[in-house]
PDB file of C-alpha atoms in Angstrom:
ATOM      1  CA  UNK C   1     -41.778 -10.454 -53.907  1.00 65.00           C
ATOM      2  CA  UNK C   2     -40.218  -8.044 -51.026  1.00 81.00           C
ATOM      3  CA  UNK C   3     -41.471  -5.093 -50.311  1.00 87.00           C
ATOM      4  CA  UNK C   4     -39.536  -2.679 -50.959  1.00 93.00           C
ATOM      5  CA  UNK C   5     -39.593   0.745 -49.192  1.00 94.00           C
ATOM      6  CA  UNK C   6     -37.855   4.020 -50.362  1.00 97.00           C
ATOM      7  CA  UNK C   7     -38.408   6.405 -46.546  1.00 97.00           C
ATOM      8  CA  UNK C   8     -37.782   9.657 -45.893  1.00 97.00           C
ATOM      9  CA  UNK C   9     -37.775  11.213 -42.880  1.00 94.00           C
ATOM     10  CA  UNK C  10     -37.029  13.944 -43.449  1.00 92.00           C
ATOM     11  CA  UNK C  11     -36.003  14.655 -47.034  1.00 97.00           C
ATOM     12  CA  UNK C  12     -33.342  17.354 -47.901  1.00 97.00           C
ATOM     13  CA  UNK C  13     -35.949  17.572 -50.758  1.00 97.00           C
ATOM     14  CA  UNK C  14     -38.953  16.373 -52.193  1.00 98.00           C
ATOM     15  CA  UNK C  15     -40.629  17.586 -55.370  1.00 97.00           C
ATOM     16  CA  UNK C  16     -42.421  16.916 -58.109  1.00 97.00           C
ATOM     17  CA  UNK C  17     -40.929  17.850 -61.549  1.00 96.00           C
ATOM     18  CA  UNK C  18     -40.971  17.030 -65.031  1.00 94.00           C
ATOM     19  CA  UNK C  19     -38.962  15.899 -68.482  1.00 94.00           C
ATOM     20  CA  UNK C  20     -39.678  17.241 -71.587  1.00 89.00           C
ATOM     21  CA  UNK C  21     -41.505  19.289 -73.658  1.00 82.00           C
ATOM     22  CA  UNK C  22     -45.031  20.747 -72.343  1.00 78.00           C
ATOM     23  CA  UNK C  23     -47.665  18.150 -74.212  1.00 76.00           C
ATOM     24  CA  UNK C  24     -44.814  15.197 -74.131  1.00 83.00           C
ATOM     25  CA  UNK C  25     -43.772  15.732 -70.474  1.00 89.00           C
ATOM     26  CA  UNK C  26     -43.039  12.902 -67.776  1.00 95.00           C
ATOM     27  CA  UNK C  27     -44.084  14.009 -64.142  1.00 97.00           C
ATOM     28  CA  UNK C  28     -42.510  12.222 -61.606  1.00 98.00           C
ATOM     29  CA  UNK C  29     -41.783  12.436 -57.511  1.00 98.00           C
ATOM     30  CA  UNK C  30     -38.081  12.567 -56.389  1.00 98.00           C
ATOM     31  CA  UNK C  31     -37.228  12.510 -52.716  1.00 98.00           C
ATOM     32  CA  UNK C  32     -33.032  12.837 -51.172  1.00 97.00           C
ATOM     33  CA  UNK C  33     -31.523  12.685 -48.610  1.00 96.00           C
ATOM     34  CA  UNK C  34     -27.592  12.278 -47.967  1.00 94.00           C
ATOM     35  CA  UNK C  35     -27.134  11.368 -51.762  1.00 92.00           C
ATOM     36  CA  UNK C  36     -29.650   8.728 -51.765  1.00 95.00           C
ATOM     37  CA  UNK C  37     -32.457   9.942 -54.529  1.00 97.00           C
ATOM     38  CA  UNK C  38     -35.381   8.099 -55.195  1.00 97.00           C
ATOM     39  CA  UNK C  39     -37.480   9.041 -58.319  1.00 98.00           C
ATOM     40  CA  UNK C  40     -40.886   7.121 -59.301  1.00 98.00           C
ATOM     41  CA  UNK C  41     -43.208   8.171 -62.393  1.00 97.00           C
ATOM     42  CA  UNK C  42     -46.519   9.364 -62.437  1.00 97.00           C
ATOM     43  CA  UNK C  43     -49.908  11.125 -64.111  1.00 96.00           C
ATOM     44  CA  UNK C  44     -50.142  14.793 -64.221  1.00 94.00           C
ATOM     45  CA  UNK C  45     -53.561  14.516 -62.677  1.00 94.00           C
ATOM     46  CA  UNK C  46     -51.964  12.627 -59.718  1.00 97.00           C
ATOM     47  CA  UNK C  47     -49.589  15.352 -59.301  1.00 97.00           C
ATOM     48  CA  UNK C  48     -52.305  17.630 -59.592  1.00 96.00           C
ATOM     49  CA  UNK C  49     -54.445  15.887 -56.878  1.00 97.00           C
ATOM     50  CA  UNK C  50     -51.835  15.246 -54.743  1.00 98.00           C
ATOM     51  CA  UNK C  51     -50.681  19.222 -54.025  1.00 97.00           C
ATOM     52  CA  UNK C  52     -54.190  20.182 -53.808  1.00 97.00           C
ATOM     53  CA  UNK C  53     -55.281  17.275 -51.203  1.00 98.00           C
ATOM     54  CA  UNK C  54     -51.749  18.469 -49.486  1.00 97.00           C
ATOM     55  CA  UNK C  55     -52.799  22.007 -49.459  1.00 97.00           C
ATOM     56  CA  UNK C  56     -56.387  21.585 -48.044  1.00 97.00           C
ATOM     57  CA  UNK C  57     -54.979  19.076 -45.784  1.00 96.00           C
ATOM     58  CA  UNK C  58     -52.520  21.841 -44.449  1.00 95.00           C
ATOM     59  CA  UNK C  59     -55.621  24.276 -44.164  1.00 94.00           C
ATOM     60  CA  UNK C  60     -57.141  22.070 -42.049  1.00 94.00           C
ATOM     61  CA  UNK C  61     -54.703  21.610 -40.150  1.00 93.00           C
ATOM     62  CA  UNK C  62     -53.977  25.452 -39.386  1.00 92.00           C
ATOM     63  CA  UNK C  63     -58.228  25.526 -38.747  1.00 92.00           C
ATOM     64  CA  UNK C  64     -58.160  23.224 -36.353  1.00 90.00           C
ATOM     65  CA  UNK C  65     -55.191  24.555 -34.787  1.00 87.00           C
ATOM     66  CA  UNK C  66     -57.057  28.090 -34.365  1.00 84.00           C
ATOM     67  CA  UNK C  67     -53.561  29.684 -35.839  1.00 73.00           C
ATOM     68  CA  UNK C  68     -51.068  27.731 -33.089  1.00 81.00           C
ATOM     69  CA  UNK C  69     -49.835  25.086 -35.537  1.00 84.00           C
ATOM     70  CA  UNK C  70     -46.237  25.430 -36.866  1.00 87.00           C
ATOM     71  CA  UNK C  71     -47.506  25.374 -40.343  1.00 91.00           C
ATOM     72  CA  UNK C  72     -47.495  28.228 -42.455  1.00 92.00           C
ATOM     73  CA  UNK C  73     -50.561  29.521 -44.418  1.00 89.00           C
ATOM     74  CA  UNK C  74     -48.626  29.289 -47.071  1.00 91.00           C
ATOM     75  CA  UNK C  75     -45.125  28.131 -48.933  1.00 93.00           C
ATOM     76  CA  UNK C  76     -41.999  30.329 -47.355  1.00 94.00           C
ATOM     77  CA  UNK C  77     -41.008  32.081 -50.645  1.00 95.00           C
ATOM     78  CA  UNK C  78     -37.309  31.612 -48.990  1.00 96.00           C
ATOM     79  CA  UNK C  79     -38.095  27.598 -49.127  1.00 95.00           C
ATOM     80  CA  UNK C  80     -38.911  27.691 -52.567  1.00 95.00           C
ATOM     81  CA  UNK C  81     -37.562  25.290 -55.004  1.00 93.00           C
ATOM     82  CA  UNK C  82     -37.363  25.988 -58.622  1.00 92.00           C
ATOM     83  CA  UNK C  83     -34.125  23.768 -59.382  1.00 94.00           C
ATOM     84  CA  UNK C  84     -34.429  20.739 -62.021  1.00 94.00           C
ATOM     85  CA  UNK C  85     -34.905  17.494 -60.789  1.00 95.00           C
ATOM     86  CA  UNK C  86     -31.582  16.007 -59.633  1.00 94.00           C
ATOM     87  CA  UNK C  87     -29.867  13.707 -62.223  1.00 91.00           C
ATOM     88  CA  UNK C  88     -29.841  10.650 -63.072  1.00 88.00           C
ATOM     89  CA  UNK C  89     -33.431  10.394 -63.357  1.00 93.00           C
ATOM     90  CA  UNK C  90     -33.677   6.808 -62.920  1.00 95.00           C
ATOM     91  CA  UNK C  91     -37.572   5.594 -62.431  1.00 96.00           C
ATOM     92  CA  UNK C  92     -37.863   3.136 -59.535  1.00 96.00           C
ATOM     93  CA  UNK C  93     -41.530   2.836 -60.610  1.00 97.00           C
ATOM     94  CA  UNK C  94     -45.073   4.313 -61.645  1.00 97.00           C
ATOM     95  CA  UNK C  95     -47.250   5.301 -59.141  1.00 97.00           C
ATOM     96  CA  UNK C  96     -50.808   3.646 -58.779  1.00 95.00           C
ATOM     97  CA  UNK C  97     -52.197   4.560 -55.205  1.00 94.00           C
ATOM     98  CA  UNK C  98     -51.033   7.537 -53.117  1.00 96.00           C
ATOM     99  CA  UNK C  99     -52.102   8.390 -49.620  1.00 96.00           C
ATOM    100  CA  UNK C 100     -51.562  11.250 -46.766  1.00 96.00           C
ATOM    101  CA  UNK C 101     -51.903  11.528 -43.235  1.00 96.00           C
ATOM    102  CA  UNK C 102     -51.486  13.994 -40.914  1.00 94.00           C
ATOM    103  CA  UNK C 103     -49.289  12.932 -37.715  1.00 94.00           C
ATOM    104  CA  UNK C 104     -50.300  15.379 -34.948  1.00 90.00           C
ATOM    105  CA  UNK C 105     -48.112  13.689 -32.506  1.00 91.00           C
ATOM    106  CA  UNK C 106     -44.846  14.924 -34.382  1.00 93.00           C
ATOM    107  CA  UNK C 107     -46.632  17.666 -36.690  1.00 93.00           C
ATOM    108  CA  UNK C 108     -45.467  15.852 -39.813  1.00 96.00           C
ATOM    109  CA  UNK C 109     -47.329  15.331 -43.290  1.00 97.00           C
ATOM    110  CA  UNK C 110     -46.910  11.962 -44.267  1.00 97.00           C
ATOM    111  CA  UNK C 111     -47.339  11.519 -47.874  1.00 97.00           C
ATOM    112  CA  UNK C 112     -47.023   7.441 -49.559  1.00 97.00           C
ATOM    113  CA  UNK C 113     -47.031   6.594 -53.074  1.00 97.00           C
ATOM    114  CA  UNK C 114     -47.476   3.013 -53.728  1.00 96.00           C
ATOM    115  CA  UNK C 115     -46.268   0.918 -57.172  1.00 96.00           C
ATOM    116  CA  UNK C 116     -48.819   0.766 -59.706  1.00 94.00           C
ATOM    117  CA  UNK C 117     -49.538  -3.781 -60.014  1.00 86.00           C
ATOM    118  CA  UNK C 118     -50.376  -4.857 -63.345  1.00 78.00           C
ATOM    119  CA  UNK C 119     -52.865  -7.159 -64.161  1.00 66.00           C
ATOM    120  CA  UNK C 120     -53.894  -7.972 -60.360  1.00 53.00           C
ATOM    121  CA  UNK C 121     -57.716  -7.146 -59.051  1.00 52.00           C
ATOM    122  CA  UNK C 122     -57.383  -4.169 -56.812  1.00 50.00           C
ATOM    123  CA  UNK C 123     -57.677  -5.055 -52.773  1.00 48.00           C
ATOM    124  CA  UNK C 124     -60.292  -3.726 -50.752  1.00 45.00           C
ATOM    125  CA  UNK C 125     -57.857  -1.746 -49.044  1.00 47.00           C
ATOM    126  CA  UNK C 126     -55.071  -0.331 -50.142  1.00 49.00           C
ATOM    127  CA  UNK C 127     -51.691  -1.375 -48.373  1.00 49.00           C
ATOM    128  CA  UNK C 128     -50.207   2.141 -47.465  1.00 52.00           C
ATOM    129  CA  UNK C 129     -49.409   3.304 -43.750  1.00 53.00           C
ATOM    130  CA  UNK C 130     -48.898  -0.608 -43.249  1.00 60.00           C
ATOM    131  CA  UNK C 131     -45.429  -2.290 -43.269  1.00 63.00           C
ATOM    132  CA  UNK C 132     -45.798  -5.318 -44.736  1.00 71.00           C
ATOM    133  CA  UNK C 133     -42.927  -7.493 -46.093  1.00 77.00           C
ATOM    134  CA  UNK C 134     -44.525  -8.314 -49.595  1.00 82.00           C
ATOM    135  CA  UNK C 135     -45.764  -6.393 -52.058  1.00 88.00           C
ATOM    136  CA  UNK C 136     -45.618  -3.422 -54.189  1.00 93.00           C
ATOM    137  CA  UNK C 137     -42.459  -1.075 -53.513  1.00 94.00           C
ATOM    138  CA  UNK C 138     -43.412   2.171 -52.076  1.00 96.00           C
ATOM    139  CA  UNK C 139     -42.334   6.049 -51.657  1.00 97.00           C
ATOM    140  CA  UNK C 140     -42.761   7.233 -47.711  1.00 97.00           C
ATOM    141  CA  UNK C 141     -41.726  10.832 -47.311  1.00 98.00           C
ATOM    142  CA  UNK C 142     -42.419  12.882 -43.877  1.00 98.00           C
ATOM    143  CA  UNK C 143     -42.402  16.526 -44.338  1.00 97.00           C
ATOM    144  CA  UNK C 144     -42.460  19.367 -42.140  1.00 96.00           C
ATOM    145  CA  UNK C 145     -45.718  21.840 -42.640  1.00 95.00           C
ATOM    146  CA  UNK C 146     -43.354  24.104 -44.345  1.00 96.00           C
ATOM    147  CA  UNK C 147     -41.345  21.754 -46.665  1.00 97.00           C
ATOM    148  CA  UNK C 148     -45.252  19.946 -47.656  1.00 97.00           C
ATOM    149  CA  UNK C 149     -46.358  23.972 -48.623  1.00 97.00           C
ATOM    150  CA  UNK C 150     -43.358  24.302 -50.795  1.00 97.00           C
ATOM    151  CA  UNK C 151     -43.830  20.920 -52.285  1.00 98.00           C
ATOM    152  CA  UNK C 152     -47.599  21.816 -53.335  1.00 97.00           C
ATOM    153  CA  UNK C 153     -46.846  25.193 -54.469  1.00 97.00           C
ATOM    154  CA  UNK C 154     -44.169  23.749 -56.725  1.00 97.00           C
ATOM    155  CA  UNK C 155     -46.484  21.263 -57.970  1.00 97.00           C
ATOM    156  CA  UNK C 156     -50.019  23.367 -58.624  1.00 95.00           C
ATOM    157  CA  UNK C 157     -47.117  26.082 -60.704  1.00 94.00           C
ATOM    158  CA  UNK C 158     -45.676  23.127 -62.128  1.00 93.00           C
ATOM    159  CA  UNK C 159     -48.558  21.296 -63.440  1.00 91.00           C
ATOM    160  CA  UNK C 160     -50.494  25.101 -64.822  1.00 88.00           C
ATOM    161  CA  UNK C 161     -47.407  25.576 -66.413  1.00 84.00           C
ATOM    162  CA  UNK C 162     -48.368  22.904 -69.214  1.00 76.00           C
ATOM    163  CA  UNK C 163     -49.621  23.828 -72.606  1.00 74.00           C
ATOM    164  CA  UNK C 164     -52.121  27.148 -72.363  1.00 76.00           C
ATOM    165  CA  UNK C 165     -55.854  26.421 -72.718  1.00 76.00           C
ATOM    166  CA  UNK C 166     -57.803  27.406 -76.135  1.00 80.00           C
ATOM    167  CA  UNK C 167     -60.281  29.889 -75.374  1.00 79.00           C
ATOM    168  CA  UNK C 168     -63.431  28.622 -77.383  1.00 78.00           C
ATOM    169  CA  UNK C 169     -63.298  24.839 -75.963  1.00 80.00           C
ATOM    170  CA  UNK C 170     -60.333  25.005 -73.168  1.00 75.00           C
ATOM    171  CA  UNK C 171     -58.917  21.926 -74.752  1.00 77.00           C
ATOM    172  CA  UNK C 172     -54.982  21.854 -74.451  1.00 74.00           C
ATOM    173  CA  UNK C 173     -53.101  24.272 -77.082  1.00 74.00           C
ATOM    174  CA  UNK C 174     -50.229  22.484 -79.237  1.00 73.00           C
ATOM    175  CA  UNK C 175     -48.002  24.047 -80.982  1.00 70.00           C
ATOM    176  CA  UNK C 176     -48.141  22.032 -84.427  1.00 72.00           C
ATOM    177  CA  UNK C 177     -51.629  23.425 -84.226  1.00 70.00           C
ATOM    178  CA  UNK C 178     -55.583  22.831 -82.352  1.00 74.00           C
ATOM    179  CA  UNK C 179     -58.213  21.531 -84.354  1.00 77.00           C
ATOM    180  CA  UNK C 180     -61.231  23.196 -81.594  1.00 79.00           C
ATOM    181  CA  UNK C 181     -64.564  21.577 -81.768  1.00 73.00           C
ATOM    182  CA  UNK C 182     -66.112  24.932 -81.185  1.00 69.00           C
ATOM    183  CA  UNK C 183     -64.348  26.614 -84.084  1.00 69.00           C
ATOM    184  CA  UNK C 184     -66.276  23.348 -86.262  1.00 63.00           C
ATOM    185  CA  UNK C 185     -69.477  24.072 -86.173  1.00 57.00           C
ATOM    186  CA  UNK C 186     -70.010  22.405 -82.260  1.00 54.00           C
ATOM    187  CA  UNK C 187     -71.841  24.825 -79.996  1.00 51.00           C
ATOM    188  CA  UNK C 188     -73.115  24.569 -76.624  1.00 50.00           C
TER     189      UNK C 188
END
């Protein structure tokens, strides 16, 4: 099937966000740009890894710049994005493999997530950075060093914001109630 390729260079926005209720939320990437959106579903541990490989990324960037890199230590609280996710929310598709580079040439973060395929064996090497005609359909976004702090910011808040932690077994609090294996007789 053809490839198809949802780019963004730059966005007017990219973040992650989510729908519905902490403990039944969907996290999901959506990029614009001149009223083109494109929104595709994923884990919360992918957008968890994703804003913490963008923000050590970033940091080593800004190391190995000595300080002269135009990216900030961290996200311009004037950049900040706390708005919803922009509506419709209409999934273009769930995220398997995600990648980042750095491109020092232009000083962009360039951050791909790739379709999730079903019931194929996984290839050596995954297809991102590469623009082939076929396969999987695939999220390209290049941000600015700014714009890629704001993103992760967003994201780490975004996924701590879930349900609070119990503080005998750190297991996820729900509100119908926690049955905690260290409150049942389980001890370390």
């Amino acid at each position: 099937m053809p490839r198809q390729v949802f780019f963004y260079d730059p966005p007017e926005r990219f973040v992650a966000g989510t729908v519905g209720e902490p403990g039944h939320r969907a996290f999901y990437l959506q990029a614009s740009a001149r009223g083109r959106i494109t929104t595709v579903l994923l884990e919360k541990g992918q957008v968890a890894a994703l804003a913490e490989r963008v923000e050590e990324l970033l940091d080593e960037v800004v190391r190995r710049s000595g300080g002269s890199t135009t990216v900030p230590a961290m996200a311009p609280p004037e950049m900040m994005d706390s708005a919803p996710l922009d509506s419709p929310i209409e999934e273009e598709f769930r995220v398997g493999t995600m990648a980042l580079a750095w491109d020092e040439a232009v000083q962009l973060l360039v951050v791909e997530a790739q379709e999730v395929v079903e019931g194929e064996e996984e290839a050596d090497e995954p297809t991102l950075f590469e623009d082939e005609e076929e396969g999987p359909s695939l999220l390209r976004v290049r941000l600015n060093g700014a714009m890629a702090r704001v993103f992760a910011k967003r994201a780490l808040d975004l996924v701590a914001a879930g349900r609070p932690p119990c503080p005998f077994c750190s297991l996820p609090l729900d509100p119908e109630g926690h049955v905690c294996p260290r409150q049942n007789g389980y001890r370390r």
